[in-house]
């Protein structure tokens, strides 16, 4: 039985998002105490907010962390891929899934 940790090592494959890509938050993100100048528990990003990937880093040599600029909020927040959806590639992804469904 595992320890409940995610076992997939994300950095073995290419990043999902690229710098400059427009993304949408798929979850609310609150300050866990690591964001300076904001109270713990304060909302940093709301589900549906739109931002731009500015940089890509790693965490624990396992995960990609996407530095996303949320222009309307004036913040730069580190996000995981599961917390984001691309707005630049949505038409391509939707078209690909439509083709698969019709087979």
Tab-separated table of C-alpha atoms in Angstrom, residues 28-33 37-46:
chain	number	residue	atom	x	y	z
A	28	UNK	CA	-9.843	28.011	-6.801
A	29	UNK	CA	-6.345	28.504	-5.367
A	30	UNK	CA	-5.817	29.924	-1.873
A	31	UNK	CA	-2.667	31.133	-0.197
A	32	UNK	CA	-1.070	28.297	1.754
A	33	UNK	CA	1.265	30.747	3.447
A	37	UNK	CA	1.627	39.988	1.261
A	38	UNK	CA	-1.567	37.900	1.346
A	39	UNK	CA	-3.259	36.254	4.319
A	40	UNK	CA	-3.252	32.474	4.658
A	41	UNK	CA	-6.458	31.167	3.102
A	42	UNK	CA	-6.994	34.274	0.971
A	43	UNK	CA	-8.038	33.554	-2.627
A	44	UNK	CA	-5.189	34.064	-5.075
A	45	UNK	CA	-6.964	32.684	-8.154
A	46	UNK	CA	-10.612	31.853	-8.777
